[in-house]
Each structure stands twice: as structure tokens, then as C-alpha cells.
Amino acid sequence: MIRKVLKDMSQGVMKPVFKTGYRFVFHSQIKYERYMDRVFKHPNENPLFSKVTAVIKTFERPDRLKILLSSLKRLYPALKIIVVDDSRHPVSITGGAENIHLPYDSGVSAGRQAGLDAVETEYVLNLDDDYIFYRKTDILSSVRYLENTSGVDLVAGRVLYLPYYGELEYFHASLMSTEKKNKVPKGTDINGLVVYEKTANFWLGRADRIREVGWDPRLKRLDHADFFTRAKGQITSVYNPVMAVLHAPTHFNEDYLKVRRDYQQDTQALAERYGQV
């Protein structure tokens, strides 16, 4: 409901007023979270992080990317980072991040695949550019889980939407039409975490198993349900509620939103594959 209100606000005649108010609230929240991080959270350093690479797919949002990278380096300074950018003017990140520049608007799927192809570690951490790490982003718990749990390939976390800290419910999220059967029934408890068919796009996965699924480069925007539909019966995913990340969607960048909401190519590709969208 609140997400719909924010969308309506970004398109109405009161847009300039709402834009100013949203920016004020957003930056106030970021300052608050940074302060609380300094008070309650120290940088995470553990030998297990040498097994993890964070892959960030970014497009036309250098301001959001800057905030994410700052939070990553503050809380997980040793984490390997790959930034895949298909913006009109891609940014080049210095200070420990690998840059992959793709042609303009190559799309989310092509970007995620390019990032995954460059990963050399055992685990890959899948990130969008509008995420923000904070003191409750417990990556270590998920790494340890995969280290100690066979038969699970992907551990997803919570995505909390700013400014209201709401979370989308994914346990009942639908996939595309498929006759595939889960390797492990949805809702099964495996070593304390519950099996999901579809999760948020914030997860830690075994890189070799994720490569077996991959992404369809034809899908520039609508990669989410397609990925998990094709993954059904191939990988097993669980949900880890203690691994949380903040989410700061873009509501008022018209140039970005115009491209982001162009679904024509994607809906055609999905219709060809599944007979529906």
C-alpha cells in the first residue's frame, strides 16, 4: 500500500513537494543509520569472507551506488566487490572494486551474468545498487550456514524498504508456469532455515550452482521470476531473516524510470517461453 502511495506521489502534480520531502526523510534516515552503525557495529572481519564476492548490478544511479559501496566498505572492508555498470556514462570505482562496463542498457540479466562470470570465489552475494548495508546485515551467518549445510544452494535475506522499513512477503510469491518440482518441498526446515521457491534479489549463493541456472540476456528488467522459475528443481533456496539490508528505491528520477519501466521486450520473451506473463 505504501509503495503504491509513493509511486502515485512521484507522478502527481505535487511531485516537486513530495520529492523534496522524500529526499529530506531519506537522507535523515541514512545519517541516523550510519550513526547507529558506529555506535553498535564494528567492521566484520572473518577468514570466511575470502570465499565471498559481492556482485552489484548498477544502472544510471551513481548516487545510490555510492551509498551502497560506502556501507559495504565500512562494514565489510575485506569483501571482494564487482560492479557491473551499463549506464550511459559508466562509473569507474577505485579502491578495491572490479569494474565491468557493458553497452548502454544491456539490462539486468546481462549484467548479473557478466558479474557472475567474473566471480572466482566459492560464494557470490547478489546485490542491487539501491541496497544499503547496516548493522543488521549479517552476511557471516549465511556463509556459515552454507559451509555447514549440504543440499542448500542459496540463502536469501530480508529487504527492508525505506522510508517505512517494510518487507515484501516472498513465501507465497508466484513463479511462471512450470511443471518442475522442487528438490525439497517449500516450507521445509533445513538446519533452522525455511525453504522458499522465490526470494528477494538479495542472496548469497554457491557460485557454481548459480552458474547452472544463470540469466537470460533477453530479459532487461523482468529477470526475477524467470530466474527462480528456471531454478526450481535445480537449486534449493532458504530464507535467513537475520541477514537484512535496507532498500532505497528510486521514485523521482524520470530518466531512469522511463527506461526501467519499458517492459515490452521482456513481456514478449516471457510470453514466448511460458505462454503467459
PDB file of C-alpha atoms in Angstrom:
ATOM      1  CA  MET A   1       0.000   0.000   0.000  1.00  0.00           C
ATOM      2  CA  ILE A   2       2.735   2.457   0.989  1.00  0.00           C
ATOM      3  CA  ARG A   3       4.758   1.548  -2.099  1.00  0.00           C
ATOM      4  CA  LYS A   4       1.725   2.429  -4.273  1.00  0.00           C
ATOM      5  CA  VAL A   5       1.330   5.753  -2.463  1.00  0.00           C
ATOM      6  CA  LEU A   6       4.997   6.582  -3.119  1.00  0.00           C
ATOM      7  CA  LYS A   7       4.578   5.675  -6.781  1.00  0.00           C
ATOM      8  CA  ASP A   8       1.500   7.908  -7.080  1.00  0.00           C
ATOM      9  CA  MET A   9       3.337  10.735  -5.329  1.00  0.00           C
ATOM     10  CA  SER A  10       6.193  10.507  -7.832  1.00  0.00           C
ATOM     11  CA  GLN A  11       3.792  11.062 -10.733  1.00  0.00           C
ATOM     12  CA  GLY A  12       1.269  13.626  -9.456  1.00  0.00           C
ATOM     13  CA  VAL A  13       1.086  17.404  -9.660  1.00  0.00           C
ATOM     14  CA  MET A  14       2.565  17.650  -6.151  1.00  0.00           C
ATOM     15  CA  LYS A  15       5.685  15.803  -7.286  1.00  0.00           C
ATOM     16  CA  PRO A  16       8.162  18.684  -6.541  1.00  0.00           C
ATOM     17  CA  VAL A  17       6.902  18.966  -2.958  1.00  0.00           C
ATOM     18  CA  PHE A  18       6.936  15.211  -2.359  1.00  0.00           C
ATOM     19  CA  LYS A  19      10.376  14.925  -3.968  1.00  0.00           C
ATOM     20  CA  THR A  20      11.837  17.471  -1.548  1.00  0.00           C
ATOM     21  CA  GLY A  21      10.151  15.814   1.433  1.00  0.00           C
ATOM     22  CA  TYR A  22      11.275  12.344   0.403  1.00  0.00           C
ATOM     23  CA  ARG A  23      14.879  13.461  -0.031  1.00  0.00           C
ATOM     24  CA  PHE A  24      14.874  15.055   3.425  1.00  0.00           C
ATOM     25  CA  VAL A  25      13.466  11.928   5.088  1.00  0.00           C
ATOM     26  CA  PHE A  26      15.772   9.607   3.151  1.00  0.00           C
ATOM     27  CA  HIS A  27      18.987  11.467   3.956  1.00  0.00           C
ATOM     28  CA  SER A  28      17.914  11.859   7.579  1.00  0.00           C
ATOM     29  CA  GLN A  29      17.424   8.097   7.816  1.00  0.00           C
ATOM     30  CA  ILE A  30      20.821   7.414   6.246  1.00  0.00           C
ATOM     31  CA  LYS A  31      22.529   9.721   8.734  1.00  0.00           C
ATOM     32  CA  TYR A  32      20.686   8.029  11.601  1.00  0.00           C
ATOM     33  CA  GLU A  33      21.622   4.534  10.419  1.00  0.00           C
ATOM     34  CA  ARG A  34      25.273   5.498   9.972  1.00  0.00           C
ATOM     35  CA  TYR A  35      25.348   6.905  13.488  1.00  0.00           C
ATOM     36  CA  MET A  36      23.777   3.754  14.937  1.00  0.00           C
ATOM     37  CA  ASP A  37      26.248   1.627  12.965  1.00  0.00           C
ATOM     38  CA  ARG A  38      29.154   3.480  14.533  1.00  0.00           C
ATOM     39  CA  VAL A  39      27.699   3.011  17.986  1.00  0.00           C
ATOM     40  CA  PHE A  40      26.648  -0.636  17.775  1.00  0.00           C
ATOM     41  CA  LYS A  41      28.584  -2.287  14.944  1.00  0.00           C
ATOM     42  CA  HIS A  42      32.253  -2.769  14.211  1.00  0.00           C
ATOM     43  CA  PRO A  43      33.649  -3.821  10.828  1.00  0.00           C
ATOM     44  CA  ASN A  44      33.150  -7.510  10.082  1.00  0.00           C
ATOM     45  CA  GLU A  45      36.393  -9.365   9.550  1.00  0.00           C
ATOM     46  CA  ASN A  46      36.487 -13.134   9.203  1.00  0.00           C
ATOM     47  CA  PRO A  47      38.583 -15.529   7.090  1.00  0.00           C
ATOM     48  CA  LEU A  48      35.352 -16.894   5.579  1.00  0.00           C
ATOM     49  CA  PHE A  49      34.800 -13.623   3.714  1.00  0.00           C
ATOM     50  CA  SER A  50      37.692 -14.548   1.425  1.00  0.00           C
ATOM     51  CA  LYS A  51      35.214 -17.027  -0.084  1.00  0.00           C
ATOM     52  CA  VAL A  52      32.655 -14.336  -0.988  1.00  0.00           C
ATOM     53  CA  THR A  53      32.376 -11.864  -3.874  1.00  0.00           C
ATOM     54  CA  ALA A  54      29.668  -9.199  -3.881  1.00  0.00           C
ATOM     55  CA  VAL A  55      28.285  -8.512  -7.375  1.00  0.00           C
ATOM     56  CA  ILE A  56      26.464  -5.198  -7.798  1.00  0.00           C
ATOM     57  CA  LYS A  57      24.426  -4.529 -10.935  1.00  0.00           C
ATOM     58  CA  THR A  58      24.009  -0.778 -11.389  1.00  0.00           C
ATOM     59  CA  PHE A  59      22.294   1.442 -13.955  1.00  0.00           C
ATOM     60  CA  GLU A  60      22.020   5.252 -14.010  1.00  0.00           C
ATOM     61  CA  ARG A  61      22.076   5.563 -10.212  1.00  0.00           C
ATOM     62  CA  PRO A  62      25.600   6.664  -9.209  1.00  0.00           C
ATOM     63  CA  ASP A  63      24.266   8.318  -6.052  1.00  0.00           C
ATOM     64  CA  ARG A  64      22.683   5.098  -4.812  1.00  0.00           C
ATOM     65  CA  LEU A  65      25.750   3.089  -5.802  1.00  0.00           C
ATOM     66  CA  LYS A  66      27.971   5.438  -3.810  1.00  0.00           C
ATOM     67  CA  ILE A  67      25.873   4.928  -0.678  1.00  0.00           C
ATOM     68  CA  LEU A  68      25.906   1.137  -1.080  1.00  0.00           C
ATOM     69  CA  LEU A  69      29.671   0.989  -1.623  1.00  0.00           C
ATOM     70  CA  SER A  70      30.270   3.241   1.361  1.00  0.00           C
ATOM     71  CA  SER A  71      28.182   0.971   3.587  1.00  0.00           C
ATOM     72  CA  LEU A  72      29.882  -2.153   2.224  1.00  0.00           C
ATOM     73  CA  LYS A  73      33.396  -0.858   2.773  1.00  0.00           C
ATOM     74  CA  ARG A  74      32.503   0.422   6.224  1.00  0.00           C
ATOM     75  CA  LEU A  75      31.020  -2.849   7.479  1.00  0.00           C
ATOM     76  CA  TYR A  76      32.743  -5.450   5.270  1.00  0.00           C
ATOM     77  CA  PRO A  77      36.082  -3.870   4.287  1.00  0.00           C
ATOM     78  CA  ALA A  78      37.672  -7.137   3.131  1.00  0.00           C
ATOM     79  CA  LEU A  79      34.812  -8.257   0.879  1.00  0.00           C
ATOM     80  CA  LYS A  80      35.616  -8.610  -2.821  1.00  0.00           C
ATOM     81  CA  ILE A  81      33.364  -6.387  -4.949  1.00  0.00           C
ATOM     82  CA  ILE A  82      32.452  -6.455  -8.643  1.00  0.00           C
ATOM     83  CA  VAL A  83      30.427  -3.550 -10.047  1.00  0.00           C
ATOM     84  CA  VAL A  84      28.681  -4.130 -13.380  1.00  0.00           C
ATOM     85  CA  ASP A  85      27.517  -0.875 -14.967  1.00  0.00           C
ATOM     86  CA  ASP A  86      25.563  -0.419 -18.203  1.00  0.00           C
ATOM     87  CA  SER A  87      24.804   3.269 -17.681  1.00  0.00           C
ATOM     88  CA  ARG A  88      25.205   5.784 -20.476  1.00  0.00           C
ATOM     89  CA  HIS A  89      28.301   7.029 -18.672  1.00  0.00           C
ATOM     90  CA  PRO A  90      29.512   4.116 -16.504  1.00  0.00           C
ATOM     91  CA  VAL A  91      31.355   4.957 -13.318  1.00  0.00           C
ATOM     92  CA  SER A  92      34.789   3.546 -12.518  1.00  0.00           C
ATOM     93  CA  ILE A  93      35.117   2.552  -8.894  1.00  0.00           C
ATOM     94  CA  THR A  94      38.544   2.718  -7.306  1.00  0.00           C
ATOM     95  CA  GLY A  95      39.741   1.288  -4.020  1.00  0.00           C
ATOM     96  CA  GLY A  96      39.342  -2.455  -4.300  1.00  0.00           C
ATOM     97  CA  ALA A  97      36.356  -2.946  -6.606  1.00  0.00           C
ATOM     98  CA  GLU A  98      36.497  -4.585 -10.035  1.00  0.00           C
ATOM     99  CA  ASN A  99      34.652  -2.671 -12.760  1.00  0.00           C
ATOM    100  CA  ILE A 100      32.778  -4.257 -15.658  1.00  0.00           C
ATOM    101  CA  HIS A 101      31.333  -1.803 -18.190  1.00  0.00           C
ATOM    102  CA  LEU A 102      28.663  -3.066 -20.581  1.00  0.00           C
ATOM    103  CA  PRO A 103      26.995  -1.322 -23.545  1.00  0.00           C
ATOM    104  CA  TYR A 104      24.247   1.109 -22.582  1.00  0.00           C
ATOM    105  CA  ASP A 105      21.075  -0.581 -21.304  1.00  0.00           C
ATOM    106  CA  SER A 106      22.361  -4.126 -21.703  1.00  0.00           C
ATOM    107  CA  GLY A 107      19.925  -4.957 -18.928  1.00  0.00           C
ATOM    108  CA  VAL A 108      19.812  -6.571 -15.522  1.00  0.00           C
ATOM    109  CA  SER A 109      20.214 -10.155 -16.708  1.00  0.00           C
ATOM    110  CA  ALA A 110      23.235  -9.463 -18.899  1.00  0.00           C
ATOM    111  CA  GLY A 111      24.777  -7.527 -16.038  1.00  0.00           C
ATOM    112  CA  ARG A 112      24.204 -10.200 -13.421  1.00  0.00           C
ATOM    113  CA  GLN A 113      25.590 -12.851 -15.770  1.00  0.00           C
ATOM    114  CA  ALA A 114      28.689 -10.778 -16.555  1.00  0.00           C
ATOM    115  CA  GLY A 115      29.304 -10.292 -12.852  1.00  0.00           C
ATOM    116  CA  LEU A 116      28.824 -13.980 -12.095  1.00  0.00           C
ATOM    117  CA  ASP A 117      31.190 -14.924 -14.928  1.00  0.00           C
ATOM    118  CA  ALA A 118      33.906 -12.833 -13.257  1.00  0.00           C
ATOM    119  CA  VAL A 119      33.468 -14.387  -9.797  1.00  0.00           C
ATOM    120  CA  GLU A 120      36.354 -16.620  -8.741  1.00  0.00           C
ATOM    121  CA  THR A 121      35.245 -17.298  -5.155  1.00  0.00           C
ATOM    122  CA  GLU A 122      33.077 -20.123  -3.856  1.00  0.00           C
ATOM    123  CA  TYR A 123      30.161 -17.847  -2.986  1.00  0.00           C
ATOM    124  CA  VAL A 124      28.501 -14.919  -4.739  1.00  0.00           C
ATOM    125  CA  LEU A 125      26.496 -12.197  -2.980  1.00  0.00           C
ATOM    126  CA  ASN A 126      23.822 -10.808  -5.313  1.00  0.00           C
ATOM    127  CA  LEU A 127      23.089  -7.082  -4.852  1.00  0.00           C
ATOM    128  CA  ASP A 128      21.104  -4.276  -6.468  1.00  0.00           C
ATOM    129  CA  ASP A 129      22.606  -0.793  -6.483  1.00  0.00           C
ATOM    130  CA  ASP A 130      19.879   0.675  -4.275  1.00  0.00           C
ATOM    131  CA  TYR A 131      20.641  -1.536  -1.266  1.00  0.00           C
ATOM    132  CA  ILE A 132      22.326  -0.224   1.871  1.00  0.00           C
ATOM    133  CA  PHE A 133      24.222  -2.399   4.339  1.00  0.00           C
ATOM    134  CA  TYR A 134      23.770  -1.609   8.007  1.00  0.00           C
ATOM    135  CA  ARG A 135      24.398  -3.182  11.430  1.00  0.00           C
ATOM    136  CA  LYS A 136      21.778  -5.906  10.865  1.00  0.00           C
ATOM    137  CA  THR A 137      23.262  -7.044   7.552  1.00  0.00           C
ATOM    138  CA  ASP A 138      24.661 -10.297   8.902  1.00  0.00           C
ATOM    139  CA  ILE A 139      26.395 -11.919   5.939  1.00  0.00           C
ATOM    140  CA  LEU A 140      28.553 -14.136   8.137  1.00  0.00           C
ATOM    141  CA  SER A 141      25.573 -16.137   9.409  1.00  0.00           C
ATOM    142  CA  SER A 142      24.681 -17.108   5.833  1.00  0.00           C
ATOM    143  CA  VAL A 143      28.258 -18.006   4.902  1.00  0.00           C
ATOM    144  CA  ARG A 144      28.498 -20.240   7.949  1.00  0.00           C
ATOM    145  CA  TYR A 145      25.149 -21.785   7.101  1.00  0.00           C
ATOM    146  CA  LEU A 146      26.271 -22.776   3.598  1.00  0.00           C
ATOM    147  CA  GLU A 147      29.582 -24.022   4.984  1.00  0.00           C
ATOM    148  CA  ASN A 148      27.736 -26.331   7.373  1.00  0.00           C
ATOM    149  CA  THR A 149      24.643 -27.280   5.365  1.00  0.00           C
ATOM    150  CA  SER A 150      24.746 -29.547   2.350  1.00  0.00           C
ATOM    151  CA  GLY A 151      21.841 -29.575  -0.096  1.00  0.00           C
ATOM    152  CA  VAL A 152      21.179 -25.811   0.128  1.00  0.00           C
ATOM    153  CA  ASP A 153      22.488 -23.573  -2.654  1.00  0.00           C
ATOM    154  CA  LEU A 154      21.106 -20.099  -1.925  1.00  0.00           C
ATOM    155  CA  VAL A 155      20.458 -18.180   1.294  1.00  0.00           C
ATOM    156  CA  ALA A 156      18.290 -15.073   0.900  1.00  0.00           C
ATOM    157  CA  GLY A 157      17.904 -12.208   3.330  1.00  0.00           C
ATOM    158  CA  ARG A 158      15.348  -9.560   4.267  1.00  0.00           C
ATOM    159  CA  VAL A 159      14.952  -6.426   2.146  1.00  0.00           C
ATOM    160  CA  LEU A 160      13.550  -3.519   4.171  1.00  0.00           C
ATOM    161  CA  TYR A 161      12.099  -0.681   2.119  1.00  0.00           C
ATOM    162  CA  LEU A 162      12.875   2.878   3.170  1.00  0.00           C
ATOM    163  CA  PRO A 163      11.411   5.112   4.440  1.00  0.00           C
ATOM    164  CA  TYR A 164       8.953   2.798   6.233  1.00  0.00           C
ATOM    165  CA  TYR A 165      11.117  -0.323   6.798  1.00  0.00           C
ATOM    166  CA  GLY A 166       8.511  -2.582   5.204  1.00  0.00           C
ATOM    167  CA  GLU A 167       9.288  -6.003   3.760  1.00  0.00           C
ATOM    168  CA  LEU A 168       7.691  -7.812   0.822  1.00  0.00           C
ATOM    169  CA  GLU A 169       6.462 -11.318   1.623  1.00  0.00           C
ATOM    170  CA  TYR A 170       8.038 -13.897  -0.677  1.00  0.00           C
ATOM    171  CA  PHE A 171       6.970 -17.227   0.789  1.00  0.00           C
ATOM    172  CA  HIS A 172       3.750 -17.163  -1.274  1.00  0.00           C
ATOM    173  CA  ALA A 173       5.284 -15.352  -4.258  1.00  0.00           C
ATOM    174  CA  SER A 174       4.352 -16.965  -7.551  1.00  0.00           C
ATOM    175  CA  LEU A 175       6.616 -18.249 -10.297  1.00  0.00           C
ATOM    176  CA  MET A 176       5.998 -18.504 -14.008  1.00  0.00           C
ATOM    177  CA  SER A 177       4.030 -21.506 -15.250  1.00  0.00           C
ATOM    178  CA  THR A 178       6.192 -24.621 -14.958  1.00  0.00           C
ATOM    179  CA  GLU A 179       5.870 -28.342 -14.388  1.00  0.00           C
ATOM    180  CA  LYS A 180       9.136 -28.516 -12.493  1.00  0.00           C
ATOM    181  CA  LYS A 181       9.103 -29.990  -8.998  1.00  0.00           C
ATOM    182  CA  ASN A 182      11.108 -28.720  -6.060  1.00  0.00           C
ATOM    183  CA  LYS A 183      14.067 -30.789  -4.907  1.00  0.00           C
ATOM    184  CA  VAL A 184      12.904 -30.046  -1.358  1.00  0.00           C
ATOM    185  CA  PRO A 185       9.275 -29.037  -0.625  1.00  0.00           C
ATOM    186  CA  LYS A 186       8.636 -25.373   0.063  1.00  0.00           C
ATOM    187  CA  GLY A 187       8.302 -24.729   3.788  1.00  0.00           C
ATOM    188  CA  THR A 188      10.739 -27.473   4.779  1.00  0.00           C
ATOM    189  CA  ASP A 189      13.027 -26.573   7.676  1.00  0.00           C
ATOM    190  CA  ILE A 190      16.666 -27.261   6.836  1.00  0.00           C
ATOM    191  CA  ASN A 191      19.049 -26.680   9.708  1.00  0.00           C
ATOM    192  CA  GLY A 192      16.864 -23.888  11.117  1.00  0.00           C
ATOM    193  CA  LEU A 193      16.000 -22.034   7.886  1.00  0.00           C
ATOM    194  CA  VAL A 194      12.862 -22.460   5.770  1.00  0.00           C
ATOM    195  CA  VAL A 195      12.854 -23.416   2.072  1.00  0.00           C
ATOM    196  CA  TYR A 196      11.426 -20.812  -0.348  1.00  0.00           C
ATOM    197  CA  GLU A 197      10.714 -21.119  -4.082  1.00  0.00           C
ATOM    198  CA  LYS A 198      11.338 -17.437  -4.727  1.00  0.00           C
ATOM    199  CA  THR A 199      13.167 -14.860  -2.646  1.00  0.00           C
ATOM    200  CA  ALA A 200      14.157 -11.221  -2.819  1.00  0.00           C
ATOM    201  CA  ASN A 201      17.106 -10.356  -5.068  1.00  0.00           C
ATOM    202  CA  PHE A 202      19.381 -10.209  -2.034  1.00  0.00           C
ATOM    203  CA  TRP A 203      21.049 -13.538  -1.533  1.00  0.00           C
ATOM    204  CA  LEU A 204      24.264 -15.459  -1.016  1.00  0.00           C
ATOM    205  CA  GLY A 205      24.673 -18.448  -3.310  1.00  0.00           C
ATOM    206  CA  ARG A 206      27.124 -21.149  -4.268  1.00  0.00           C
ATOM    207  CA  ALA A 207      28.654 -19.687  -7.421  1.00  0.00           C
ATOM    208  CA  ASP A 208      28.958 -22.992  -9.265  1.00  0.00           C
ATOM    209  CA  ARG A 209      25.306 -23.885  -8.611  1.00  0.00           C
ATOM    210  CA  ILE A 210      24.087 -20.403  -9.596  1.00  0.00           C
ATOM    211  CA  ARG A 211      26.001 -20.738 -12.873  1.00  0.00           C
ATOM    212  CA  GLU A 212      23.900 -23.788 -13.693  1.00  0.00           C
ATOM    213  CA  VAL A 213      20.841 -21.502 -13.733  1.00  0.00           C
ATOM    214  CA  GLY A 214      22.252 -18.188 -14.961  1.00  0.00           C
ATOM    215  CA  TRP A 215      20.262 -15.359 -16.538  1.00  0.00           C
ATOM    216  CA  ASP A 216      18.574 -14.882 -19.904  1.00  0.00           C
ATOM    217  CA  PRO A 217      20.170 -11.780 -21.538  1.00  0.00           C
ATOM    218  CA  ARG A 218      16.924 -11.048 -23.418  1.00  0.00           C
ATOM    219  CA  LEU A 219      15.341 -10.025 -20.104  1.00  0.00           C
ATOM    220  CA  LYS A 220      16.477  -6.492 -19.357  1.00  0.00           C
ATOM    221  CA  ARG A 221      14.074  -5.815 -16.462  1.00  0.00           C
ATOM    222  CA  LEU A 222      11.918  -8.824 -15.565  1.00  0.00           C
ATOM    223  CA  ASP A 223      14.623 -11.292 -14.579  1.00  0.00           C
ATOM    224  CA  HIS A 224      13.380 -12.116 -11.103  1.00  0.00           C
ATOM    225  CA  ALA A 225      10.556 -14.629 -11.542  1.00  0.00           C
ATOM    226  CA  ASP A 226      12.256 -16.150 -14.588  1.00  0.00           C
ATOM    227  CA  PHE A 227      15.439 -16.892 -12.646  1.00  0.00           C
ATOM    228  CA  PHE A 228      13.633 -18.651  -9.807  1.00  0.00           C
ATOM    229  CA  THR A 229      11.301 -20.478 -12.190  1.00  0.00           C
ATOM    230  CA  ARG A 230      14.240 -21.937 -14.073  1.00  0.00           C
ATOM    231  CA  ALA A 231      15.992 -22.620 -10.739  1.00  0.00           C
ATOM    232  CA  LYS A 232      13.052 -24.678  -9.463  1.00  0.00           C
ATOM    233  CA  GLY A 233      14.080 -28.299  -9.105  1.00  0.00           C
ATOM    234  CA  GLN A 234      17.686 -27.336  -9.735  1.00  0.00           C
ATOM    235  CA  ILE A 235      18.737 -25.366  -6.661  1.00  0.00           C
ATOM    236  CA  THR A 236      17.332 -25.160  -3.142  1.00  0.00           C
ATOM    237  CA  SER A 237      16.828 -21.732  -1.558  1.00  0.00           C
ATOM    238  CA  VAL A 238      16.209 -20.799   2.082  1.00  0.00           C
ATOM    239  CA  TYR A 239      15.358 -17.565   3.878  1.00  0.00           C
ATOM    240  CA  ASN A 240      17.586 -16.111   6.592  1.00  0.00           C
ATOM    241  CA  PRO A 241      15.753 -13.330   8.477  1.00  0.00           C
ATOM    242  CA  VAL A 242      18.843 -12.133  10.363  1.00  0.00           C
ATOM    243  CA  MET A 243      20.568 -11.122   7.110  1.00  0.00           C
ATOM    244  CA  ALA A 244      18.812  -7.820   6.411  1.00  0.00           C
ATOM    245  CA  VAL A 245      19.540  -4.954   4.050  1.00  0.00           C
ATOM    246  CA  LEU A 246      17.932  -1.551   3.585  1.00  0.00           C
ATOM    247  CA  HIS A 247      16.360  -0.745   0.212  1.00  0.00           C
ATOM    248  CA  ALA A 248      16.165   2.788  -1.182  1.00  0.00           C
ATOM    249  CA  PRO A 249      14.174   2.625  -4.463  1.00  0.00           C
ATOM    250  CA  THR A 250      14.279   5.477  -6.966  1.00  0.00           C
ATOM    251  CA  HIS A 251      10.947   7.312  -7.121  1.00  0.00           C
ATOM    252  CA  PHE A 252      11.707  10.671  -8.732  1.00  0.00           C
ATOM    253  CA  ASN A 253      14.351  10.098 -11.428  1.00  0.00           C
ATOM    254  CA  GLU A 254      12.268  10.291 -14.595  1.00  0.00           C
ATOM    255  CA  ASP A 255      15.098   9.403 -16.999  1.00  0.00           C
ATOM    256  CA  TYR A 256      15.869   6.259 -15.029  1.00  0.00           C
ATOM    257  CA  LEU A 257      12.224   5.298 -14.527  1.00  0.00           C
ATOM    258  CA  LYS A 258      11.363   5.702 -18.208  1.00  0.00           C
ATOM    259  CA  VAL A 259      13.927   3.055 -19.131  1.00  0.00           C
ATOM    260  CA  ARG A 260      13.266   0.896 -16.079  1.00  0.00           C
ATOM    261  CA  ARG A 261       9.544   0.636 -16.869  1.00  0.00           C
ATOM    262  CA  ASP A 262       9.984  -0.350 -20.510  1.00  0.00           C
ATOM    263  CA  TYR A 263       8.865  -3.988 -20.309  1.00  0.00           C
ATOM    264  CA  GLN A 264       7.841  -4.626 -23.935  1.00  0.00           C
ATOM    265  CA  GLN A 265      10.842  -6.763 -24.915  1.00  0.00           C
ATOM    266  CA  ASP A 266      10.701  -8.679 -21.641  1.00  0.00           C
ATOM    267  CA  THR A 267       6.997  -9.472 -21.744  1.00  0.00           C
ATOM    268  CA  GLN A 268       7.355 -10.769 -25.285  1.00  0.00           C
ATOM    269  CA  ALA A 269      10.280 -13.004 -24.327  1.00  0.00           C
ATOM    270  CA  LEU A 270       8.440 -14.326 -21.264  1.00  0.00           C
ATOM    271  CA  ALA A 271       5.295 -14.984 -23.279  1.00  0.00           C
ATOM    272  CA  GLU A 272       7.307 -16.993 -25.785  1.00  0.00           C
ATOM    273  CA  ARG A 273       8.871 -19.060 -23.025  1.00  0.00           C
ATOM    274  CA  TYR A 274       5.914 -19.593 -20.683  1.00  0.00           C
ATOM    275  CA  GLY A 275       2.860 -18.741 -22.735  1.00  0.00           C
ATOM    276  CA  GLN A 276       1.934 -16.085 -20.186  1.00  0.00           C
ATOM    277  CA  VAL A 277       3.355 -13.117 -18.285  1.00  0.00           C
TER     278      VAL A 277
END
